mmCIF file of C-alpha atoms in Angstrom:
data_model
loop_
_atom_site.group_PDB
_atom_site.id
_atom_site.type_symbol
_atom_site.label_atom_id
_atom_site.label_comp_id
_atom_site.label_asym_id
_atom_site.label_seq_id
_atom_site.Cartn_x
_atom_site.Cartn_y
_atom_site.Cartn_z
ATOM 1 C CA UNK A 1 136.078 -53.506 25.296
ATOM 2 C CA UNK A 2 136.494 -50.778 22.861
ATOM 3 C CA UNK A 3 137.595 -46.939 23.406
ATOM 4 C CA UNK A 4 133.914 -45.578 22.718
ATOM 5 C CA UNK A 5 132.949 -47.779 25.783
ATOM 6 C CA UNK A 6 135.729 -47.183 28.123
ATOM 7 C CA UNK A 7 134.703 -43.117 27.579
ATOM 8 C CA UNK A 8 131.455 -43.709 28.911
ATOM 9 C CA UNK A 9 132.236 -45.818 31.647
ATOM 10 C CA UNK A 10 135.004 -43.254 32.582
ATOM 11 C CA UNK A 11 132.628 -40.497 31.959
ATOM 12 C CA UNK A 12 129.633 -42.188 33.507
ATOM 13 C CA UNK A 13 132.127 -42.915 37.038
ATOM 14 C CA UNK A 14 133.693 -39.636 36.931
ATOM 15 C CA UNK A 15 129.707 -37.979 36.749
ATOM 16 C CA UNK A 16 129.039 -40.040 40.008
ATOM 17 C CA UNK A 17 131.986 -39.105 42.015
ATOM 18 C CA UNK A 18 131.569 -35.554 41.095
ATOM 19 C CA UNK A 19 127.826 -35.598 42.195
ATOM 20 C CA UNK A 20 128.493 -37.474 45.740
ATOM 21 C CA UNK A 21 131.637 -35.187 46.738
ATOM 22 C CA UNK A 22 129.749 -31.947 45.513
ATOM 23 C CA UNK A 23 127.114 -32.852 47.240
ATOM 24 C CA UNK A 24 128.536 -33.991 50.647
ATOM 25 C CA UNK A 25 130.617 -30.955 50.407
ATOM 26 C CA UNK A 26 127.660 -28.508 50.018
ATOM 27 C CA UNK A 27 125.921 -30.318 53.255
ATOM 28 C CA UNK A 28 128.573 -29.491 55.040
ATOM 29 C CA UNK A 29 128.897 -25.748 54.297
ATOM 30 C CA UNK A 30 125.320 -25.400 54.180
ATOM 31 C CA UNK A 31 124.822 -26.916 57.975
ATOM 32 C CA UNK A 32 127.371 -24.557 58.936
ATOM 33 C CA UNK A 33 125.613 -21.543 57.530
ATOM 34 C CA UNK A 34 122.391 -22.775 58.819
ATOM 35 C CA UNK A 35 122.926 -24.074 62.098
ATOM 36 C CA UNK A 36 125.843 -21.688 63.329
ATOM 37 C CA UNK A 37 125.334 -18.879 61.708
ATOM 38 C CA UNK A 38 121.501 -19.013 61.356
ATOM 39 C CA UNK A 39 120.633 -18.087 57.750
ATOM 40 C CA UNK A 40 118.149 -20.312 57.171
ATOM 41 C CA UNK A 41 116.349 -18.836 54.030
ATOM 42 C CA UNK A 42 116.816 -21.992 51.661
ATOM 43 C CA UNK A 43 114.899 -21.037 48.516
ATOM 44 C CA UNK A 44 116.531 -17.665 48.268
ATOM 45 C CA UNK A 45 120.049 -19.004 48.300
ATOM 46 C CA UNK A 46 118.664 -21.859 46.118
ATOM 47 C CA UNK A 47 118.102 -19.213 43.590
ATOM 48 C CA UNK A 48 121.466 -17.538 43.883
ATOM 49 C CA UNK A 49 123.302 -20.799 43.625
ATOM 50 C CA UNK A 50 121.487 -21.181 39.936
ATOM 51 C CA UNK A 51 122.148 -17.403 39.212
ATOM 52 C CA UNK A 52 125.837 -17.899 40.140
ATOM 53 C CA UNK A 53 126.030 -21.491 37.910
ATOM 54 C CA UNK A 54 124.270 -19.421 35.110
ATOM 55 C CA UNK A 55 127.097 -16.784 35.429
ATOM 56 C CA UNK A 56 129.918 -18.875 35.587
ATOM 57 C CA UNK A 57 128.770 -21.266 32.134
ATOM 58 C CA UNK A 58 127.762 -17.880 30.889
ATOM 59 C CA UNK A 59 131.695 -17.037 31.201
ATOM 60 C CA UNK A 60 133.203 -20.406 30.258
ATOM 61 C CA UNK A 61 130.438 -20.329 27.212
ATOM 62 C CA UNK A 62 132.538 -17.082 25.901
ATOM 63 C CA UNK A 63 135.764 -18.811 26.368
ATOM 64 C CA UNK A 64 134.775 -21.538 24.184
ATOM 65 C CA UNK A 65 134.685 -24.404 27.086
ATOM 66 C CA UNK A 66 131.378 -25.538 25.300
ATOM 67 C CA UNK A 67 129.298 -24.561 22.063
ATOM 68 C CA UNK A 68 125.923 -22.955 22.491
ATOM 69 C CA UNK A 69 123.112 -25.714 21.140
ATOM 70 C CA UNK A 70 119.866 -23.435 20.795
ATOM 71 C CA UNK A 71 116.904 -25.350 22.370
ATOM 72 C CA UNK A 72 112.981 -24.119 21.311
ATOM 73 C CA UNK A 73 112.064 -21.397 23.607
ATOM 74 C CA UNK A 74 108.910 -23.345 24.594
ATOM 75 C CA UNK A 75 110.810 -26.253 25.771
ATOM 76 C CA UNK A 76 113.632 -24.333 27.160
ATOM 77 C CA UNK A 77 111.444 -21.900 29.617
ATOM 78 C CA UNK A 78 108.957 -24.850 30.325
ATOM 79 C CA UNK A 79 111.858 -26.682 31.859
ATOM 80 C CA UNK A 80 113.588 -24.320 33.779
ATOM 81 C CA UNK A 81 110.358 -22.984 35.481
ATOM 82 C CA UNK A 82 109.385 -26.375 35.991
ATOM 83 C CA UNK A 83 112.626 -26.873 37.907
ATOM 84 C CA UNK A 84 112.234 -23.720 39.683
ATOM 85 C CA UNK A 85 108.901 -24.659 40.804
ATOM 86 C CA UNK A 86 109.646 -28.223 42.060
ATOM 87 C CA UNK A 87 112.295 -26.665 44.007
ATOM 88 C CA UNK A 88 110.043 -24.279 45.600
ATOM 89 C CA UNK A 89 107.436 -26.864 46.240
ATOM 90 C CA UNK A 90 109.911 -29.394 48.108
ATOM 91 C CA UNK A 91 110.886 -26.483 50.445
ATOM 92 C CA UNK A 92 107.192 -25.562 51.412
ATOM 93 C CA UNK A 93 106.549 -29.437 51.624
ATOM 94 C CA UNK A 94 109.112 -29.521 54.318
ATOM 95 C CA UNK A 95 107.632 -26.646 56.081
ATOM 96 C CA UNK A 96 104.421 -28.047 56.362
ATOM 97 C CA UNK A 97 105.411 -31.572 57.503
ATOM 98 C CA UNK A 98 107.247 -33.442 59.932
ATOM 99 C CA UNK A 99 110.408 -34.487 59.013
ATOM 100 C CA UNK A 100 109.397 -38.086 59.231
ATOM 101 C CA UNK A 101 106.655 -37.345 56.456
ATOM 102 C CA UNK A 102 108.590 -35.145 54.647
ATOM 103 C CA UNK A 103 111.410 -38.253 54.413
ATOM 104 C CA UNK A 104 108.760 -40.285 53.072
ATOM 105 C CA UNK A 105 107.937 -37.804 50.133
ATOM 106 C CA UNK A 106 111.427 -38.209 49.359
ATOM 107 C CA UNK A 107 111.364 -41.684 49.037
ATOM 108 C CA UNK A 108 107.721 -41.556 46.819
ATOM 109 C CA UNK A 109 109.942 -40.149 44.226
ATOM 110 C CA UNK A 110 111.291 -43.214 42.846
ATOM 111 C CA UNK A 111 108.295 -45.404 42.433
ATOM 112 C CA UNK A 112 106.474 -42.229 41.135
ATOM 113 C CA UNK A 113 109.446 -42.010 38.572
ATOM 114 C CA UNK A 114 109.048 -45.643 37.447
ATOM 115 C CA UNK A 115 105.098 -45.264 37.142
ATOM 116 C CA UNK A 116 105.607 -42.085 35.130
ATOM 117 C CA UNK A 117 108.550 -43.710 32.748
ATOM 118 C CA UNK A 118 106.413 -46.927 32.360
ATOM 119 C CA UNK A 119 102.809 -45.211 31.172
ATOM 120 C CA UNK A 120 104.221 -42.286 28.698
ATOM 121 C CA UNK A 121 107.852 -43.475 27.713
ATOM 122 C CA UNK A 122 107.323 -47.142 27.438
ATOM 123 C CA UNK A 123 110.061 -48.152 29.931
ATOM 124 C CA UNK A 124 109.954 -51.480 31.541
ATOM 125 C CA UNK A 125 111.794 -52.260 34.637
ATOM 126 C CA UNK A 126 112.494 -56.092 35.640
ATOM 127 C CA UNK A 127 111.616 -57.758 38.884
ATOM 128 C CA UNK A 128 115.055 -57.753 40.009
ATOM 129 C CA UNK A 129 115.315 -54.086 39.685
ATOM 130 C CA UNK A 130 112.184 -53.140 41.687
ATOM 131 C CA UNK A 131 113.178 -55.995 44.363
ATOM 132 C CA UNK A 132 116.356 -53.704 44.574
ATOM 133 C CA UNK A 133 114.713 -51.015 44.817
ATOM 134 C CA UNK A 134 111.966 -51.872 47.323
ATOM 135 C CA UNK A 135 115.234 -53.126 49.186
ATOM 136 C CA UNK A 136 116.843 -49.842 48.810
ATOM 137 C CA UNK A 137 114.049 -47.667 49.961
ATOM 138 C CA UNK A 138 113.188 -49.882 53.085
ATOM 139 C CA UNK A 139 116.757 -49.324 54.052
ATOM 140 C CA UNK A 140 116.878 -45.953 53.853
ATOM 141 C CA UNK A 141 113.409 -45.472 55.112
ATOM 142 C CA UNK A 142 114.710 -47.437 58.574
ATOM 143 C CA UNK A 143 117.602 -44.780 58.927
ATOM 144 C CA UNK A 144 115.774 -41.560 57.930
ATOM 145 C CA UNK A 145 112.227 -41.476 58.826
ATOM 146 C CA UNK A 146 110.980 -41.098 62.499
ATOM 147 C CA UNK A 147 107.469 -39.262 63.452
ATOM 148 C CA UNK A 148 104.536 -39.471 60.691
ATOM 149 C CA UNK A 149 102.230 -36.386 60.962
ATOM 150 C CA UNK A 150 99.883 -36.063 58.414
ATOM 151 C CA UNK A 151 98.197 -32.778 57.436
ATOM 152 C CA UNK A 152 95.657 -32.263 54.291
ATOM 153 C CA UNK A 153 97.957 -28.971 52.944
ATOM 154 C CA UNK A 154 100.986 -30.896 53.633
ATOM 155 C CA UNK A 155 100.226 -33.975 51.922
ATOM 156 C CA UNK A 156 98.718 -31.835 48.772
ATOM 157 C CA UNK A 157 102.040 -29.751 48.487
ATOM 158 C CA UNK A 158 104.108 -33.002 49.282
ATOM 159 C CA UNK A 159 102.128 -34.767 46.288
ATOM 160 C CA UNK A 160 102.812 -31.873 43.530
ATOM 161 C CA UNK A 161 106.407 -31.805 44.718
ATOM 162 C CA UNK A 162 106.696 -35.580 44.059
ATOM 163 C CA UNK A 163 104.925 -35.000 40.710
ATOM 164 C CA UNK A 164 106.830 -32.111 39.871
ATOM 165 C CA UNK A 165 110.184 -33.395 40.937
ATOM 166 C CA UNK A 166 110.006 -36.615 38.708
ATOM 167 C CA UNK A 167 108.513 -34.690 35.792
ATOM 168 C CA UNK A 168 111.334 -32.071 35.955
ATOM 169 C CA UNK A 169 114.166 -35.149 36.075
ATOM 170 C CA UNK A 170 112.768 -37.330 33.352
ATOM 171 C CA UNK A 171 112.442 -34.464 31.224
ATOM 172 C CA UNK A 172 116.294 -33.415 32.210
ATOM 173 C CA UNK A 173 117.136 -36.908 30.448
ATOM 174 C CA UNK A 174 114.263 -36.637 27.374
ATOM 175 C CA UNK A 175 115.649 -33.453 26.325
ATOM 176 C CA UNK A 176 119.369 -33.955 26.249
ATOM 177 C CA UNK A 177 118.579 -37.108 24.193
ATOM 178 C CA UNK A 178 115.921 -35.949 22.123
ATOM 179 C CA UNK A 179 117.747 -32.683 21.321
ATOM 180 C CA UNK A 180 121.039 -33.968 21.473
ATOM 181 C CA UNK A 181 122.466 -31.508 23.672
ATOM 182 C CA UNK A 182 125.067 -32.052 26.567
ATOM 183 C CA UNK A 183 124.183 -31.603 30.112
ATOM 184 C CA UNK A 184 126.517 -28.494 30.455
ATOM 185 C CA UNK A 185 124.411 -26.734 27.377
ATOM 186 C CA UNK A 186 120.809 -27.702 28.809
ATOM 187 C CA UNK A 187 122.031 -26.186 32.369
ATOM 188 C CA UNK A 188 123.264 -22.790 30.765
ATOM 189 C CA UNK A 189 119.960 -22.591 28.827
ATOM 190 C CA UNK A 190 117.531 -23.623 31.787
ATOM 191 C CA UNK A 191 119.240 -22.505 35.096
ATOM 192 C CA UNK A 192 118.477 -18.614 34.229
ATOM 193 C CA UNK A 193 114.753 -19.449 34.215
ATOM 194 C CA UNK A 194 114.762 -21.246 37.432
ATOM 195 C CA UNK A 195 116.862 -18.886 39.045
ATOM 196 C CA UNK A 196 114.355 -16.016 37.915
ATOM 197 C CA UNK A 197 111.439 -18.003 39.069
ATOM 198 C CA UNK A 198 113.305 -18.541 42.811
ATOM 199 C CA UNK A 199 114.425 -14.877 42.767
ATOM 200 C CA UNK A 200 110.890 -13.583 42.288
ATOM 201 C CA UNK A 201 109.224 -16.872 45.036
ATOM 202 C CA UNK A 202 112.059 -17.476 47.218
ATOM 203 C CA UNK A 203 112.069 -14.579 49.677
ATOM 204 C CA UNK A 204 108.169 -14.739 49.993
ATOM 205 C CA UNK A 205 108.451 -18.517 50.835
ATOM 206 C CA UNK A 206 111.303 -18.279 52.793
ATOM 207 C CA UNK A 207 109.306 -15.230 55.064
ATOM 208 C CA UNK A 208 106.128 -17.964 54.943
ATOM 209 C CA UNK A 209 108.388 -20.770 56.519
ATOM 210 C CA UNK A 210 110.460 -19.438 58.927
ATOM 211 C CA UNK A 211 109.047 -15.704 59.876
ATOM 212 C CA UNK A 212 111.999 -13.802 59.025
ATOM 213 C CA UNK A 213 112.900 -11.698 56.108
ATOM 214 C CA UNK A 214 115.989 -12.149 54.131
ATOM 215 C CA UNK A 215 116.440 -8.486 53.440
ATOM 216 C CA UNK A 216 116.840 -7.785 57.120
ATOM 217 C CA UNK A 217 119.246 -10.331 57.837
ATOM 218 C CA UNK A 218 122.544 -9.172 59.578
ATOM 219 C CA UNK A 219 124.923 -10.153 56.808
ATOM 220 C CA UNK A 220 128.430 -10.416 58.445
ATOM 221 C CA UNK A 221 131.757 -11.057 56.726
ATOM 222 C CA UNK A 222 131.689 -14.657 58.017
ATOM 223 C CA UNK A 223 128.190 -15.463 56.585
ATOM 224 C CA UNK A 224 128.915 -13.637 53.329
ATOM 225 C CA UNK A 225 131.917 -16.062 53.087
ATOM 226 C CA UNK A 226 129.845 -19.310 53.448
ATOM 227 C CA UNK A 227 126.985 -17.870 50.975
ATOM 228 C CA UNK A 228 130.118 -17.277 48.364
ATOM 229 C CA UNK A 229 131.639 -20.878 49.305
ATOM 230 C CA UNK A 230 127.986 -22.635 49.085
ATOM 231 C CA UNK A 231 127.462 -21.013 45.539
ATOM 232 C CA UNK A 232 130.846 -22.195 44.332
ATOM 233 C CA UNK A 233 129.950 -25.353 45.158
ATOM 234 C CA UNK A 234 126.572 -25.366 43.840
ATOM 235 C CA UNK A 235 128.234 -24.974 40.068
ATOM 236 C CA UNK A 236 129.538 -28.600 40.594
ATOM 237 C CA UNK A 237 126.337 -30.017 42.423
ATOM 238 C CA UNK A 238 124.474 -28.298 39.323
ATOM 239 C CA UNK A 239 126.409 -29.388 36.615
ATOM 240 C CA UNK A 240 127.196 -33.240 38.045
ATOM 241 C CA UNK A 241 123.148 -33.159 38.346
ATOM 242 C CA UNK A 242 122.537 -32.888 34.807
ATOM 243 C CA UNK A 243 125.386 -34.952 33.966
ATOM 244 C CA UNK A 244 124.478 -38.049 35.805
ATOM 245 C CA UNK A 245 120.844 -37.859 34.908
ATOM 246 C CA UNK A 246 121.692 -37.487 30.868
ATOM 247 C CA UNK A 247 124.565 -40.385 31.753
ATOM 248 C CA UNK A 248 122.231 -42.670 33.176
ATOM 249 C CA UNK A 249 118.409 -42.077 34.380
ATOM 250 C CA UNK A 250 116.302 -40.295 36.748
ATOM 251 C CA UNK A 251 115.936 -43.506 38.676
ATOM 252 C CA UNK A 252 119.713 -43.797 38.845
ATOM 253 C CA UNK A 253 120.104 -40.430 40.106
ATOM 254 C CA UNK A 254 117.357 -40.867 42.860
ATOM 255 C CA UNK A 255 119.225 -44.206 44.041
ATOM 256 C CA UNK A 256 122.385 -41.816 43.907
ATOM 257 C CA UNK A 257 120.448 -39.330 46.092
ATOM 258 C CA UNK A 258 119.207 -41.860 48.817
ATOM 259 C CA UNK A 259 123.446 -43.091 48.879
ATOM 260 C CA UNK A 260 124.104 -39.563 49.446
ATOM 261 C CA UNK A 261 121.859 -39.493 52.132
ATOM 262 C CA UNK A 262 123.366 -42.374 53.821
ATOM 263 C CA UNK A 263 127.059 -40.558 53.504
ATOM 264 C CA UNK A 264 125.661 -37.561 55.258
ATOM 265 C CA UNK A 265 124.027 -39.082 57.966
ATOM 266 C CA UNK A 266 127.111 -41.313 58.727
ATOM 267 C CA UNK A 267 129.712 -37.919 57.708
ATOM 268 C CA UNK A 268 127.668 -35.984 60.374
ATOM 269 C CA UNK A 269 128.217 -38.667 62.780
ATOM 270 C CA UNK A 270 131.682 -38.892 62.460
ATOM 271 C CA UNK A 271 132.562 -35.255 61.679
ATOM 272 C CA UNK A 272 129.776 -33.173 63.598
ATOM 273 C CA UNK A 273 128.763 -35.396 66.529
ATOM 274 C CA UNK A 274 125.540 -35.835 65.163
ATOM 275 C CA UNK A 275 123.052 -38.113 67.062
ATOM 276 C CA UNK A 276 122.994 -41.785 65.703
ATOM 277 C CA UNK A 277 121.697 -45.157 66.911
ATOM 278 C CA UNK A 278 121.509 -48.860 66.137
ATOM 279 C CA UNK A 279 118.533 -47.912 64.002
ATOM 280 C CA UNK A 280 120.836 -45.827 61.428
ATOM 281 C CA UNK A 281 123.436 -48.014 61.158
ATOM 282 C CA UNK A 282 120.747 -50.868 60.296
ATOM 283 C CA UNK A 283 118.863 -48.794 57.843
ATOM 284 C CA UNK A 284 122.170 -47.701 56.238
ATOM 285 C CA UNK A 285 123.154 -51.423 55.645
ATOM 286 C CA UNK A 286 120.024 -52.407 53.984
ATOM 287 C CA UNK A 287 120.044 -49.332 51.924
ATOM 288 C CA UNK A 288 123.513 -50.463 50.600
ATOM 289 C CA UNK A 289 122.515 -53.604 49.907
ATOM 290 C CA UNK A 290 119.772 -52.775 47.774
ATOM 291 C CA UNK A 291 122.096 -49.925 45.974
ATOM 292 C CA UNK A 292 124.630 -52.791 45.171
ATOM 293 C CA UNK A 293 121.885 -55.270 44.318
ATOM 294 C CA UNK A 294 120.394 -52.606 41.968
ATOM 295 C CA UNK A 295 123.970 -51.780 40.233
ATOM 296 C CA UNK A 296 124.469 -55.639 39.502
ATOM 297 C CA UNK A 297 121.452 -56.282 38.166
ATOM 298 C CA UNK A 298 121.666 -53.224 35.805
ATOM 299 C CA UNK A 299 125.262 -54.355 34.838
ATOM 300 C CA UNK A 300 123.755 -57.562 34.118
ATOM 301 C CA UNK A 301 120.833 -56.326 31.950
ATOM 302 C CA UNK A 302 123.431 -54.313 30.408
ATOM 303 C CA UNK A 303 125.404 -56.797 29.140
ATOM 304 C CA UNK A 304 122.231 -58.669 28.190
ATOM 305 C CA UNK A 305 120.931 -56.094 25.801
ATOM 306 C CA UNK A 306 124.441 -54.972 24.473
ATOM 307 C CA UNK A 307 124.900 -58.739 23.463
ATOM 308 C CA UNK A 308 121.088 -59.148 22.220
ATOM 309 C CA UNK A 309 120.024 -55.602 20.941
ATOM 310 C CA UNK A 310 116.225 -55.633 20.680
ATOM 311 C CA UNK A 311 114.500 -55.456 17.327
ATOM 312 C CA UNK A 312 113.681 -52.070 15.702
ATOM 313 C CA UNK A 313 109.969 -52.639 16.245
ATOM 314 C CA UNK A 314 110.515 -53.082 19.872
ATOM 315 C CA UNK A 315 109.401 -49.759 21.702
ATOM 316 C CA UNK A 316 110.296 -50.589 25.206
ATOM 317 C CA UNK A 317 113.410 -50.118 26.630
ATOM 318 C CA UNK A 318 114.812 -52.105 29.651
ATOM 319 C CA UNK A 319 116.072 -49.711 32.631
ATOM 320 C CA UNK A 320 119.606 -50.638 32.641
ATOM 321 C CA UNK A 321 121.457 -47.487 34.307
ATOM 322 C CA UNK A 322 123.668 -49.029 36.904
ATOM 323 C CA UNK A 323 125.885 -46.886 39.718
ATOM 324 C CA UNK A 324 128.553 -48.298 37.854
ATOM 325 C CA UNK A 325 128.046 -49.360 34.498
ATOM 326 C CA UNK A 326 128.922 -52.665 32.391
ATOM 327 C CA UNK A 327 131.917 -52.615 29.972
ATOM 328 C CA UNK A 328 129.491 -53.359 27.574
ATOM 329 C CA UNK A 329 126.979 -50.680 28.097
ATOM 330 C CA UNK A 330 125.847 -49.554 25.127
ATOM 331 C CA UNK A 331 125.395 -46.137 25.938
ATOM 332 C CA UNK A 332 119.609 -34.771 39.066
ATOM 333 C CA UNK A 333 120.547 -29.139 47.708
ATOM 334 C CA UNK A 334 121.067 -32.013 49.874
ATOM 335 C CA UNK A 335 119.479 -32.631 53.147
ATOM 336 C CA UNK A 336 120.588 -30.683 55.841
ATOM 337 C CA UNK A 337 119.084 -32.450 58.952
ATOM 338 C CA UNK A 338 119.202 -30.011 61.892
ATOM 339 C CA UNK A 339 116.903 -29.747 65.301
ATOM 340 C CA UNK A 340 113.618 -30.434 64.041
ATOM 341 C CA UNK A 341 111.320 -27.408 63.040
ATOM 342 C CA UNK A 342 114.707 -26.148 61.586
ATOM 343 C CA UNK A 343 115.546 -28.900 58.461
ATOM 344 C CA UNK A 344 115.671 -27.818 55.043
ATOM 345 C CA UNK A 345 116.246 -28.858 51.888
ATOM 346 C CA UNK A 346 118.315 -27.262 49.490
ATOM 347 C CA UNK A 347 117.405 -29.326 46.645
ATOM 348 C CA UNK A 348 119.590 -29.767 43.648
ATOM 349 C CA UNK A 349 118.087 -33.150 42.031
ATOM 350 C CA UNK A 350 117.528 -30.569 38.629
ATOM 351 C CA UNK A 351 117.904 -31.503 39.902
ATOM 352 C CA UNK A 352 117.558 -30.513 40.553
#
């Protein structure tokens, strides 16, 4: 294994680890904020996350921690606004659907991403990859999906949420590769537009979903401390989302997201004594089997691709972005589950 491959592997594993640790951390923080302190304004909180992330990156840029690399204005603002809209739609989807149907919406993101990448980017996914993803989705479904209550408005919002989330995550990957920008450079240029989109729409959406006004909330010292902590952790969440999608793929990022869901369920039971039963345990075990198979098949295909590079005339790429990349590899708020009626998603699958 050469130094370049070693550096890539270490960078990818580091990005995946950072994403998992930061996501689980922000779940614990936000769960305390929403359940114990009753601050349930998810969209507005997300806008503050993005604003703090932008300010932090701006300071880092001034201190020469990274270089500014311009992206054309139309791509930049379109990408930023789309990410903001996808977050708002996910929160609306949760507000107008049952928890079970919302979980089904999240599960639909992987097959939708595969469909869009196949149709518009010419990517191919092997049968083994599809089988492993199917096992993963079945496991997550068993562990998380409960009641399924359908309604026309909720279904329409869920459809829009899935489409915008898939497109935003695909764009995160393609923009980084097309414009040769790092995850930090792309995040810096786009998160301000995401923040502005949610700062404008957040208070309205939150009032629609909660019948409460974020500006009339009683901000005690404890609430302010937890909001500040949540915003600080979100810097790592946002950064790791762009980093993971840039180094792997949107599908791999979604697989990682379901791993984080399983970890959140497990930590919730161990640390917070959340309700847990044998169905949850069985579902998590099935999901873990799917994740292991996905990583294994991606590793095998990565090695095959590295040993036998495709001809230049072949436009299609095989999906080969494992959770744990092969040594020869050539080369996206988290769910907070509280009593029904007050489950909120602070989606950072941008990141996300």
